[in-house]
Amino acid sequence: MHLGEELLTLGILFILAYIFGRLGKLIGLPAIPIYMLVGLVASPNFAWFPLHFEPGYVELIAVFGLILLLFNLGLEFDQDEFFSNAGKLLLSGGTYIAVNMGVGLAFGFMLGWGSREALVVAGMTATSSSAIVTKLLIELKRLPNRETPMILGVTVVEDIFIAIYLAIVSVVLSGETEVWPVVLKLGIAFLFVVVMFTIARWGGKYVSRIFRSKDDELFTILFFGLAVAFGGIGELLGVTDAIGAFLIGLVLGATKYRAKIEQLSLPMRDVFGAFFFLNFGLGLDPTLFGDVLLPVLGAVVMTIVLNIVAGQFVAWLNGLDAQAGINTTVILQNRGEFALILATLAFAAGLDARIVPFAGLYVLVMSILGPILASNSERIGSAVLGTKRKKVKLQAQADRDRMAAESIALVEAASSGPIADSMNFDDDDEIGSASRRGDADARPTGDGYADEGEVVDRLIQQAMEQSDEKSERKTDPEY
């Protein structure tokens, strides 16, 4: 088998992905839409690009990318954080998912593509991209923000939802129509999920024993083999390879080797994940985008509106202000890998052919629009809430109060001590006499003081002059 031409084309595509990825970083774009666009232009369905690549050559590598994406998602799941604050997390994350999933399901039925398609569309529009959310929080330096723990808590609950949702969807997509076979498959799926969660919660120290190796190469081979093997087990049990990989990642994340596994697996996830997104782009047909343009626009508008409502409500539940709600909205509305995973499963199950271009165009729009909105959330808050104008008014008022306090302090200083004595007002002074007599007409005019305001100004000026004199220090002649 001679693959020189295919290898050269694939290498050029990855170099293009690197170049466009660097350019995308300048405006805050994540890598996911870049990889998809590179795959799209190189697909056999795109005639305007000189290089073409058949997706069949990278399908298995793309499966490894899917497995590692879900494996790392399970690996990064913080069980201690979840169980220590489960009530508030479930309330916040559950509210967010319920709002998006409920309306998304109604939207899916409105499309008229079918009931199974509606369930898939609801899943695509209901959950955020954990990878994009985490990366944006880091790159925008928002980890110290008050709303960040709430945002991460919502993504944790979304991870649990994904596990349960995929178990249900896998049974629904199997095409089984008899009641008892469906019940049996659902029972097996939930049993698998419950057993793996139980091992992850209480069996971490026992699983750690099989990883006692100082050899990084053998260590890597072991966890990669487990990820692929449990992906296969999940597929055989009817809960998809993705959920199998997620659950074994959850178990290994409970071991004392979690940090080491994460360190070694992240570069693998990034490389194999690039193959997954590239392969998805290769499978897109841009000529079909016209058929799904209106549904995608509707889904985008629905996602933005629902996230505004859900973001503000979740922020209110956690005692945060409206600006924190806006920050939450623009971060959590990013969609990515999970929508593409669902589209891949739907395509394999033979669902409506419009699902794949719908998912591709929807993710492209949301993964480009989301980061742009997230990086400008403070400006959006200033425009919507008027926080910038309020800050300017408060600052101006603070400056006026400070100046008034300084003037009062200077007057008080000038009215006592040596400054007042130096003014030498005697009893025959016209102003003093007029003041004692209460005769306003006796005040001097012309070269004298016009009113009491000038007296105050004179006192302030003399106090400042004396302060300057006191601040002068005699310098040693030697210097």
Short mmCIF file of C-alpha atoms in Angstrom, two decimals:
data_model
loop_
_atom_site.label_atom_id
_atom_site.label_comp_id
_atom_site.label_asym_id
_atom_site.label_seq_id
_atom_site.Cartn_x
_atom_site.Cartn_y
_atom_site.Cartn_z
CA MET A 1 0.00 0.00 0.00
CA HIS A 2 1.44 3.31 -1.13
CA LEU A 3 0.18 6.22 0.96
CA GLY A 4 2.79 8.85 0.19
CA GLU A 5 0.34 11.25 -1.46
CA GLU A 6 -2.24 10.85 1.32
CA LEU A 7 0.40 11.38 4.03
CA LEU A 8 1.66 14.51 2.28
CA THR A 9 -1.88 15.90 1.99
CA LEU A 10 -2.65 15.10 5.64
CA GLY A 11 0.57 16.76 6.76
CA ILE A 12 -0.23 19.90 4.76
CA LEU A 13 -3.71 20.00 6.29
CA PHE A 14 -2.29 19.88 9.82
CA ILE A 15 0.21 22.63 8.96
CA LEU A 16 -2.69 24.72 7.65
CA ALA A 17 -4.57 23.96 10.86
CA TYR A 18 -1.55 25.25 12.82
CA ILE A 19 -1.33 28.47 10.75
CA PHE A 20 -5.04 29.24 10.96
CA GLY A 21 -5.04 28.22 14.62
CA ARG A 22 -2.36 30.81 15.38
CA LEU A 23 -4.36 33.45 13.50
CA GLY A 24 -7.51 32.41 15.33
CA LYS A 25 -5.77 32.86 18.68
CA LEU A 26 -5.33 36.55 17.88
CA ILE A 27 -9.10 37.05 18.05
CA GLY A 28 -9.72 34.46 20.76
CA LEU A 29 -11.07 31.59 18.64
CA PRO A 30 -10.70 28.02 19.97
CA ALA A 31 -9.16 25.26 17.85
CA ILE A 32 -12.37 23.27 17.24
CA PRO A 33 -13.86 25.43 14.43
CA ILE A 34 -10.40 25.81 12.85
CA TYR A 35 -9.94 22.03 12.54
CA MET A 36 -13.47 21.64 11.20
CA LEU A 37 -12.96 24.35 8.56
CA VAL A 38 -9.68 22.81 7.40
CA GLY A 39 -11.40 19.44 7.06
CA LEU A 40 -14.32 21.07 5.25
CA VAL A 41 -12.19 22.74 2.56
CA ALA A 42 -10.25 19.49 1.99
CA SER A 43 -13.36 17.32 1.73
CA PRO A 44 -14.32 15.72 -1.61
CA ASN A 45 -17.50 17.86 -1.45
CA PHE A 46 -15.56 21.14 -1.62
CA ALA A 47 -14.36 21.83 -5.18
CA TRP A 48 -12.58 25.18 -4.63
CA PHE A 49 -9.53 23.78 -2.81
CA PRO A 50 -6.74 22.01 -4.74
CA LEU A 51 -6.12 19.33 -2.06
CA HIS A 52 -8.64 16.59 -1.34
CA PHE A 53 -8.53 13.87 1.28
CA GLU A 54 -10.71 10.82 1.73
CA PRO A 55 -12.04 10.54 5.32
CA GLY A 56 -11.74 6.76 5.27
CA TYR A 57 -8.00 6.99 5.91
CA VAL A 58 -8.41 8.61 9.33
CA GLU A 59 -11.69 7.15 10.60
CA LEU A 60 -10.07 4.84 13.17
CA ILE A 61 -7.77 7.61 14.40
CA ALA A 62 -10.82 9.85 14.69
CA VAL A 63 -12.46 7.19 16.88
CA PHE A 64 -9.37 7.31 19.13
CA GLY A 65 -9.90 11.09 19.27
CA LEU A 66 -13.51 10.65 20.34
CA ILE A 67 -12.49 8.12 23.01
CA LEU A 68 -9.74 10.37 24.41
CA LEU A 69 -11.99 13.44 24.44
CA LEU A 70 -14.51 11.63 26.65
CA PHE A 71 -11.78 9.85 28.63
CA ASN A 72 -10.22 13.18 29.62
CA LEU A 73 -13.65 14.60 30.39
CA GLY A 74 -14.16 11.82 32.94
CA LEU A 75 -10.60 12.16 34.19
CA GLU A 76 -11.06 15.87 34.95
CA PHE A 77 -14.36 15.34 36.78
CA ASP A 78 -13.88 16.63 40.35
CA GLN A 79 -15.76 14.18 42.56
CA ASP A 80 -14.78 15.85 45.84
CA GLU A 81 -16.03 19.23 44.63
CA PHE A 82 -19.27 17.69 43.43
CA PHE A 83 -20.12 15.66 46.52
CA SER A 84 -19.08 18.42 48.95
CA ASN A 85 -21.43 20.92 47.31
CA ALA A 86 -23.89 18.63 45.54
CA GLY A 87 -27.08 20.46 46.53
CA LYS A 88 -26.19 23.85 45.07
CA LEU A 89 -24.44 22.33 42.05
CA LEU A 90 -27.41 20.12 41.18
CA LEU A 91 -29.78 23.06 41.59
CA SER A 92 -27.68 25.38 39.41
CA GLY A 93 -26.65 22.85 36.77
CA GLY A 94 -30.02 21.09 36.79
CA THR A 95 -31.85 24.38 36.21
CA TYR A 96 -29.55 25.30 33.35
CA ILE A 97 -29.93 21.90 31.65
CA ALA A 98 -33.69 21.71 32.23
CA VAL A 99 -34.30 25.11 30.60
CA ASN A 100 -32.11 24.36 27.58
CA MET A 101 -33.16 20.72 27.20
CA GLY A 102 -36.89 21.38 27.50
CA VAL A 103 -37.03 24.18 24.95
CA GLY A 104 -34.48 22.38 22.75
CA LEU A 105 -36.70 19.29 22.64
CA ALA A 106 -39.70 21.41 21.61
CA PHE A 107 -37.52 23.05 18.94
CA GLY A 108 -36.44 19.62 17.68
CA PHE A 109 -40.05 18.51 17.26
CA MET A 110 -40.86 21.78 15.47
CA LEU A 111 -38.26 20.92 12.83
CA GLY A 112 -40.35 17.91 11.87
CA TRP A 113 -37.40 15.59 11.27
CA GLY A 114 -38.62 12.86 13.61
CA SER A 115 -38.80 12.05 17.33
CA ARG A 116 -35.33 10.50 17.57
CA GLU A 117 -33.89 13.44 15.67
CA ALA A 118 -35.65 15.81 18.09
CA LEU A 119 -33.98 14.08 21.04
CA VAL A 120 -30.56 14.43 19.38
CA VAL A 121 -31.12 18.11 18.49
CA ALA A 122 -32.16 18.82 22.10
CA GLY A 123 -28.91 17.28 23.35
CA MET A 124 -26.86 19.31 20.88
CA THR A 125 -28.39 22.60 21.99
CA ALA A 126 -28.59 21.84 25.73
CA THR A 127 -24.99 21.27 26.83
CA SER A 128 -21.89 23.45 26.73
CA SER A 129 -18.45 22.53 25.45
CA SER A 130 -16.37 21.79 28.55
CA ALA A 131 -13.16 22.18 26.54
CA ILE A 132 -14.05 25.64 25.22
CA VAL A 133 -15.49 26.81 28.56
CA THR A 134 -12.37 25.82 30.52
CA LYS A 135 -10.01 27.29 27.93
CA LEU A 136 -11.89 30.61 27.83
CA LEU A 137 -11.87 30.94 31.62
CA ILE A 138 -8.10 30.50 31.61
CA GLU A 139 -7.31 32.68 28.59
CA LEU A 140 -9.61 35.52 29.70
CA LYS A 141 -8.08 35.37 33.22
CA ARG A 142 -11.47 34.83 34.87
CA LEU A 143 -10.59 32.00 37.21
CA PRO A 144 -10.63 34.41 40.23
CA ASN A 145 -14.09 35.79 39.28
CA ARG A 146 -16.99 35.20 41.68
CA GLU A 147 -19.07 33.42 39.02
CA THR A 148 -16.32 30.98 37.95
CA PRO A 149 -17.00 28.28 40.62
CA MET A 150 -20.67 28.37 39.59
CA ILE A 151 -19.76 28.00 35.88
CA LEU A 152 -17.45 25.07 36.59
CA GLY A 153 -20.15 23.54 38.79
CA VAL A 154 -22.64 23.70 35.91
CA THR A 155 -20.16 21.94 33.60
CA VAL A 156 -19.65 19.22 36.23
CA VAL A 157 -23.40 18.58 36.35
CA GLU A 158 -23.45 18.62 32.54
CA ASP A 159 -20.82 15.86 32.53
CA ILE A 160 -23.08 13.67 34.68
CA PHE A 161 -26.02 14.51 32.44
CA ILE A 162 -24.00 13.54 29.35
CA ALA A 163 -23.28 10.12 30.85
CA ILE A 164 -26.97 9.45 31.56
CA TYR A 165 -28.16 11.07 28.34
CA LEU A 166 -25.80 9.03 26.15
CA ALA A 167 -26.96 5.85 27.87
CA ILE A 168 -30.56 6.72 26.94
CA VAL A 169 -29.77 7.97 23.43
CA SER A 170 -27.77 4.85 22.58
CA VAL A 171 -30.82 2.70 23.32
CA VAL A 172 -33.16 5.03 21.44
CA LEU A 173 -30.86 5.10 18.39
CA SER A 174 -30.60 1.30 18.34
CA GLY A 175 -33.94 1.22 16.58
CA GLU A 176 -35.47 -1.28 19.00
CA THR A 177 -39.26 -0.99 19.09
CA GLU A 178 -40.27 -3.81 21.45
CA VAL A 179 -40.88 -2.65 25.03
CA TRP A 180 -39.02 -5.31 27.01
CA PRO A 181 -35.84 -5.30 24.89
CA VAL A 182 -35.75 -1.52 25.30
CA VAL A 183 -36.22 -1.84 29.08
CA LEU A 184 -33.46 -4.49 29.20
CA LYS A 185 -31.02 -2.30 27.27
CA LEU A 186 -31.80 0.71 29.46
CA GLY A 187 -31.31 -1.44 32.57
CA ILE A 188 -27.91 -2.66 31.34
CA ALA A 189 -26.86 0.87 30.44
CA PHE A 190 -27.83 2.31 33.84
CA LEU A 191 -26.26 -0.63 35.68
CA PHE A 192 -22.99 -0.04 33.83
CA VAL A 193 -23.09 3.66 34.72
CA VAL A 194 -23.93 3.01 38.39
CA VAL A 195 -21.22 0.34 38.79
CA MET A 196 -18.53 2.56 37.27
CA PHE A 197 -19.59 5.57 39.37
CA THR A 198 -19.47 3.36 42.48
CA ILE A 199 -15.96 2.13 41.66
CA ALA A 200 -14.88 5.71 41.00
CA ARG A 201 -16.26 6.87 44.34
CA TRP A 202 -14.98 4.12 46.64
CA GLY A 203 -12.53 1.97 44.68
CA GLY A 204 -9.87 4.45 43.66
CA LYS A 205 -7.19 3.11 46.03
CA TYR A 206 -7.64 -0.42 44.71
CA VAL A 207 -7.45 0.65 41.06
CA SER A 208 -4.26 2.59 41.87
CA ARG A 209 -2.40 -0.66 42.50
CA ILE A 210 -2.36 -1.65 38.83
CA PHE A 211 -0.58 1.60 37.92
CA ARG A 212 2.54 1.03 40.02
CA SER A 213 5.06 1.63 37.26
CA LYS A 214 7.86 4.16 37.03
CA ASP A 215 8.15 3.63 33.28
CA ASP A 216 6.16 6.42 31.55
CA GLU A 217 5.95 4.45 28.33
CA LEU A 218 4.31 1.41 29.95
CA PHE A 219 2.18 3.72 32.11
CA THR A 220 0.86 5.46 28.97
CA ILE A 221 0.22 2.18 27.17
CA LEU A 222 -1.83 0.95 30.15
CA PHE A 223 -4.22 3.89 30.51
CA PHE A 224 -4.60 4.24 26.73
CA GLY A 225 -5.37 0.51 26.48
CA LEU A 226 -7.97 0.82 29.25
CA ALA A 227 -9.61 3.80 27.54
CA VAL A 228 -9.88 1.96 24.22
CA ALA A 229 -10.97 -1.32 25.88
CA PHE A 230 -13.75 0.30 27.89
CA GLY A 231 -14.83 2.18 24.79
CA GLY A 232 -15.28 -1.24 23.20
CA ILE A 233 -17.12 -2.56 26.28
CA GLY A 234 -19.47 0.40 26.15
CA GLU A 235 -20.15 -0.25 22.48
CA LEU A 236 -20.84 -3.96 23.13
CA LEU A 237 -23.20 -3.14 26.01
CA GLY A 238 -25.10 -0.71 23.82
CA VAL A 239 -24.07 2.50 25.64
CA THR A 240 -21.59 3.73 22.96
CA ASP A 241 -17.80 3.82 23.04
CA ALA A 242 -17.92 7.45 24.21
CA ILE A 243 -19.67 6.67 27.50
CA GLY A 244 -17.40 3.68 28.15
CA ALA A 245 -14.34 5.92 27.76
CA PHE A 246 -15.90 8.60 29.97
CA LEU A 247 -16.59 6.14 32.79
CA ILE A 248 -13.11 4.58 32.84
CA GLY A 249 -11.71 8.12 32.86
CA LEU A 250 -13.93 8.81 35.86
CA VAL A 251 -12.51 5.76 37.64
CA LEU A 252 -8.87 6.60 36.88
CA GLY A 253 -9.50 10.19 37.97
CA ALA A 254 -10.21 8.83 41.46
CA THR A 255 -6.75 7.24 41.74
CA LYS A 256 -3.64 8.87 43.17
CA TYR A 257 -2.15 8.83 39.65
CA ARG A 258 -4.71 11.23 38.24
CA ALA A 259 -2.28 14.13 37.78
CA LYS A 260 0.28 11.94 35.99
CA ILE A 261 -2.35 10.40 33.70
CA GLU A 262 -3.69 13.85 32.90
CA GLN A 263 -0.22 15.18 32.12
CA LEU A 264 0.49 12.33 29.70
CA SER A 265 -2.96 12.12 28.13
CA LEU A 266 -3.59 15.79 27.34
CA PRO A 267 -1.13 15.95 24.37
CA MET A 268 -2.62 12.69 23.07
CA ARG A 269 -6.13 14.11 23.42
CA ASP A 270 -5.17 17.25 21.53
CA VAL A 271 -3.59 15.35 18.62
CA PHE A 272 -6.20 12.59 18.30
CA GLY A 273 -8.97 15.12 19.00
CA ALA A 274 -7.70 17.18 16.05
CA PHE A 275 -8.20 14.07 13.88
CA PHE A 276 -11.77 13.76 15.17
CA PHE A 277 -12.71 17.37 14.31
CA LEU A 278 -10.80 17.22 11.01
CA ASN A 279 -12.59 14.00 10.07
CA PHE A 280 -15.96 15.55 10.94
CA GLY A 281 -15.16 18.49 8.66
CA LEU A 282 -14.17 16.08 5.87
CA GLY A 283 -17.62 14.51 6.10
CA LEU A 284 -19.49 17.80 5.73
CA ASP A 285 -21.11 18.77 2.45
CA PRO A 286 -21.35 22.57 2.15
CA THR A 287 -24.01 22.22 -0.55
CA LEU A 288 -26.37 20.94 2.18
CA PHE A 289 -25.90 24.00 4.40
CA GLY A 290 -28.63 25.81 2.51
CA ASP A 291 -31.18 23.18 3.57
CA VAL A 292 -30.39 23.69 7.27
CA LEU A 293 -29.61 27.42 7.29
CA LEU A 294 -32.93 28.52 8.80
CA PRO A 295 -32.97 25.72 11.45
CA VAL A 296 -29.39 26.63 12.42
CA LEU A 297 -30.23 30.33 12.70
CA GLY A 298 -33.24 29.43 14.83
CA ALA A 299 -31.09 27.19 17.03
CA VAL A 300 -28.46 29.93 17.44
CA VAL A 301 -31.05 32.55 18.45
CA MET A 302 -32.74 30.04 20.78
CA THR A 303 -29.42 29.14 22.42
CA ILE A 304 -28.49 32.78 23.03
CA VAL A 305 -31.90 33.71 24.44
CA LEU A 306 -32.12 30.61 26.66
CA ASN A 307 -28.61 31.17 27.98
CA ILE A 308 -29.45 34.78 28.85
CA VAL A 309 -32.45 33.60 30.86
CA ALA A 310 -30.71 30.56 32.41
CA GLY A 311 -27.47 32.47 33.09
CA GLN A 312 -29.23 35.28 34.96
CA PHE A 313 -31.42 32.85 36.88
CA VAL A 314 -28.49 30.65 37.95
CA ALA A 315 -26.53 33.76 38.96
CA TRP A 316 -29.50 34.92 41.04
CA LEU A 317 -29.73 31.48 42.70
CA ASN A 318 -26.09 31.87 43.77
CA GLY A 319 -26.51 35.45 45.00
CA LEU A 320 -24.52 37.04 42.16
CA ASP A 321 -25.22 40.30 40.32
CA ALA A 322 -26.40 40.90 36.74
CA GLN A 323 -22.87 41.33 35.36
CA ALA A 324 -21.91 37.91 36.73
CA GLY A 325 -25.01 36.57 34.99
CA ILE A 326 -23.85 38.07 31.68
CA ASN A 327 -20.38 36.55 32.14
CA THR A 328 -22.01 33.19 32.83
CA THR A 329 -24.24 33.45 29.77
CA VAL A 330 -21.51 34.17 27.24
CA ILE A 331 -19.19 31.47 28.63
CA LEU A 332 -21.74 28.64 28.85
CA GLN A 333 -23.35 29.24 25.45
CA ASN A 334 -20.33 27.76 23.64
CA ARG A 335 -21.14 24.50 21.88
CA GLY A 336 -18.58 22.02 20.54
CA GLU A 337 -17.46 18.43 20.83
CA PHE A 338 -20.60 16.92 22.37
CA ALA A 339 -22.85 18.17 19.55
CA LEU A 340 -20.46 16.62 17.02
CA ILE A 341 -20.38 13.34 18.96
CA LEU A 342 -24.18 13.20 18.85
CA ALA A 343 -24.15 13.95 15.12
CA THR A 344 -21.68 11.10 14.58
CA LEU A 345 -23.91 8.70 16.51
CA ALA A 346 -26.99 9.90 14.62
CA PHE A 347 -25.26 9.39 11.27
CA ALA A 348 -24.20 5.86 12.25
CA ALA A 349 -27.79 5.09 13.29
CA GLY A 350 -29.12 6.20 9.91
CA LEU A 351 -31.12 9.19 11.14
CA ASP A 352 -32.16 12.12 8.95
CA ALA A 353 -29.22 13.17 6.77
CA ARG A 354 -29.74 16.83 7.70
CA ILE A 355 -28.54 16.17 11.28
CA VAL A 356 -24.85 16.18 10.27
CA PRO A 357 -24.79 19.51 8.35
CA PHE A 358 -27.05 21.01 11.02
CA ALA A 359 -24.60 20.03 13.77
CA GLY A 360 -21.57 21.13 11.75
CA LEU A 361 -22.91 24.58 10.89
CA TYR A 362 -24.39 25.08 14.37
CA VAL A 363 -21.09 24.26 16.10
CA LEU A 364 -19.13 26.43 13.65
CA VAL A 365 -21.36 29.44 14.37
CA MET A 366 -21.53 28.95 18.15
CA SER A 367 -17.83 28.15 18.63
CA ILE A 368 -16.91 31.33 16.73
CA LEU A 369 -19.61 33.61 18.13
CA GLY A 370 -19.27 32.36 21.72
CA PRO A 371 -15.61 33.30 22.35
CA ILE A 372 -16.10 36.72 20.70
CA LEU A 373 -19.03 37.49 23.01
CA ALA A 374 -17.17 36.09 26.03
CA SER A 375 -14.16 38.35 25.47
CA ASN A 376 -16.48 41.39 25.31
CA SER A 377 -18.84 40.50 28.16
CA GLU A 378 -17.70 43.46 30.30
CA ARG A 379 -18.46 45.87 27.45
CA ILE A 380 -21.82 44.19 26.92
CA GLY A 381 -22.56 44.59 30.63
CA SER A 382 -21.59 48.28 30.52
CA ALA A 383 -23.88 48.90 27.55
CA VAL A 384 -26.84 46.94 28.90
CA LEU A 385 -26.59 47.77 32.60
CA GLY A 386 -25.03 51.23 32.31
CA THR A 387 -22.32 50.19 34.77
CA LYS A 388 -19.68 52.34 33.09
CA ARG A 389 -21.78 55.51 33.42
CA LYS A 390 -22.57 54.64 37.03
CA LYS A 391 -18.87 54.16 37.77
CA VAL A 392 -18.04 57.56 36.21
CA LYS A 393 -20.76 59.28 38.27
CA LEU A 394 -19.65 57.59 41.47
CA GLN A 395 -16.03 58.53 40.79
CA ALA A 396 -16.97 62.16 40.11
CA GLN A 397 -18.98 62.31 43.32
CA ALA A 398 -16.09 60.77 45.26
CA ASP A 399 -13.70 63.37 43.80
CA ARG A 400 -16.06 66.22 44.82
CA ASP A 401 -16.40 64.81 48.34
CA ARG A 402 -12.64 64.50 48.66
CA MET A 403 -12.03 68.08 47.51
CA ALA A 404 -14.70 69.39 49.89
CA ALA A 405 -13.13 67.48 52.80
CA GLU A 406 -9.69 68.89 51.96
CA SER A 407 -11.06 72.45 51.83
CA ILE A 408 -12.78 72.06 55.20
CA ALA A 409 -9.60 70.66 56.73
CA LEU A 410 -7.57 73.59 55.40
CA VAL A 411 -10.07 76.14 56.73
CA GLU A 412 -10.04 74.51 60.14
CA ALA A 413 -6.25 74.50 60.15
CA ALA A 414 -6.14 78.16 59.09
CA SER A 415 -8.66 79.16 61.76
CA SER A 416 -6.50 77.90 64.61
CA GLY A 417 -2.93 78.17 65.79
CA PRO A 418 -0.25 80.40 64.30
CA ILE A 419 -2.08 80.96 61.01
CA ALA A 420 -5.03 82.68 62.68
CA ASP A 421 -2.67 84.73 64.82
CA SER A 422 -0.73 85.85 61.77
CA MET A 423 -3.92 87.30 60.29
CA ASN A 424 -3.93 89.82 63.24
CA PHE A 425 -7.58 90.81 63.17
CA ASP A 426 -8.00 93.52 65.87
CA ASP A 427 -11.13 94.89 67.41
CA ASP A 428 -11.10 97.97 65.18
CA ASP A 429 -11.02 95.89 62.01
CA GLU A 430 -13.93 96.92 59.83
CA ILE A 431 -14.99 93.39 59.07
CA GLY A 432 -14.76 92.28 62.69
CA SER A 433 -16.72 95.36 63.85
CA ALA A 434 -19.34 94.87 61.22
CA SER A 435 -19.63 91.23 62.11
CA ARG A 436 -20.09 92.01 65.82
CA ARG A 437 -22.61 94.74 65.11
CA GLY A 438 -24.46 92.60 62.60
CA ASP A 439 -24.37 95.59 60.22
CA ALA A 440 -23.99 94.18 56.72
CA ASP A 441 -23.59 97.69 55.26
CA ALA A 442 -20.40 98.24 57.27
CA ARG A 443 -18.49 95.70 55.19
CA PRO A 444 -15.69 97.31 53.19
CA THR A 445 -15.97 97.60 49.45
CA GLY A 446 -13.52 98.42 46.74
CA ASP A 447 -10.06 97.37 47.92
CA GLY A 448 -11.53 95.58 50.95
CA TYR A 449 -13.11 92.12 51.05
CA ALA A 450 -16.25 91.82 48.96
CA ASP A 451 -17.77 89.00 51.05
CA GLU A 452 -16.99 86.24 53.46
CA GLY A 453 -16.08 83.86 50.56
CA GLU A 454 -12.99 85.94 49.86
CA VAL A 455 -12.00 85.70 53.51
CA VAL A 456 -12.23 81.90 53.30
CA ASP A 457 -10.17 81.87 50.10
CA ARG A 458 -7.55 84.06 51.77
CA LEU A 459 -7.41 81.73 54.78
CA ILE A 460 -7.02 78.65 52.53
CA GLN A 461 -4.26 80.34 50.49
CA GLN A 462 -2.35 81.40 53.60
CA ALA A 463 -2.67 77.90 55.10
CA MET A 464 -1.24 76.37 51.94
CA GLU A 465 1.64 78.88 51.87
CA GLN A 466 2.49 78.12 55.49
CA SER A 467 2.34 74.39 54.75
CA ASP A 468 4.80 74.90 51.92
CA GLU A 469 7.13 76.87 54.19
CA LYS A 470 7.07 74.11 56.81
CA SER A 471 7.83 71.48 54.19
CA GLU A 472 11.07 73.23 53.11
CA ARG A 473 14.10 71.58 54.64
CA LYS A 474 17.50 73.16 55.03
CA THR A 475 20.06 71.45 52.86
CA ASP A 476 23.52 70.68 54.11
CA PRO A 477 25.93 73.15 52.41
CA GLU A 478 28.22 70.28 51.60
CA TYR A 479 25.69 69.05 49.09
#
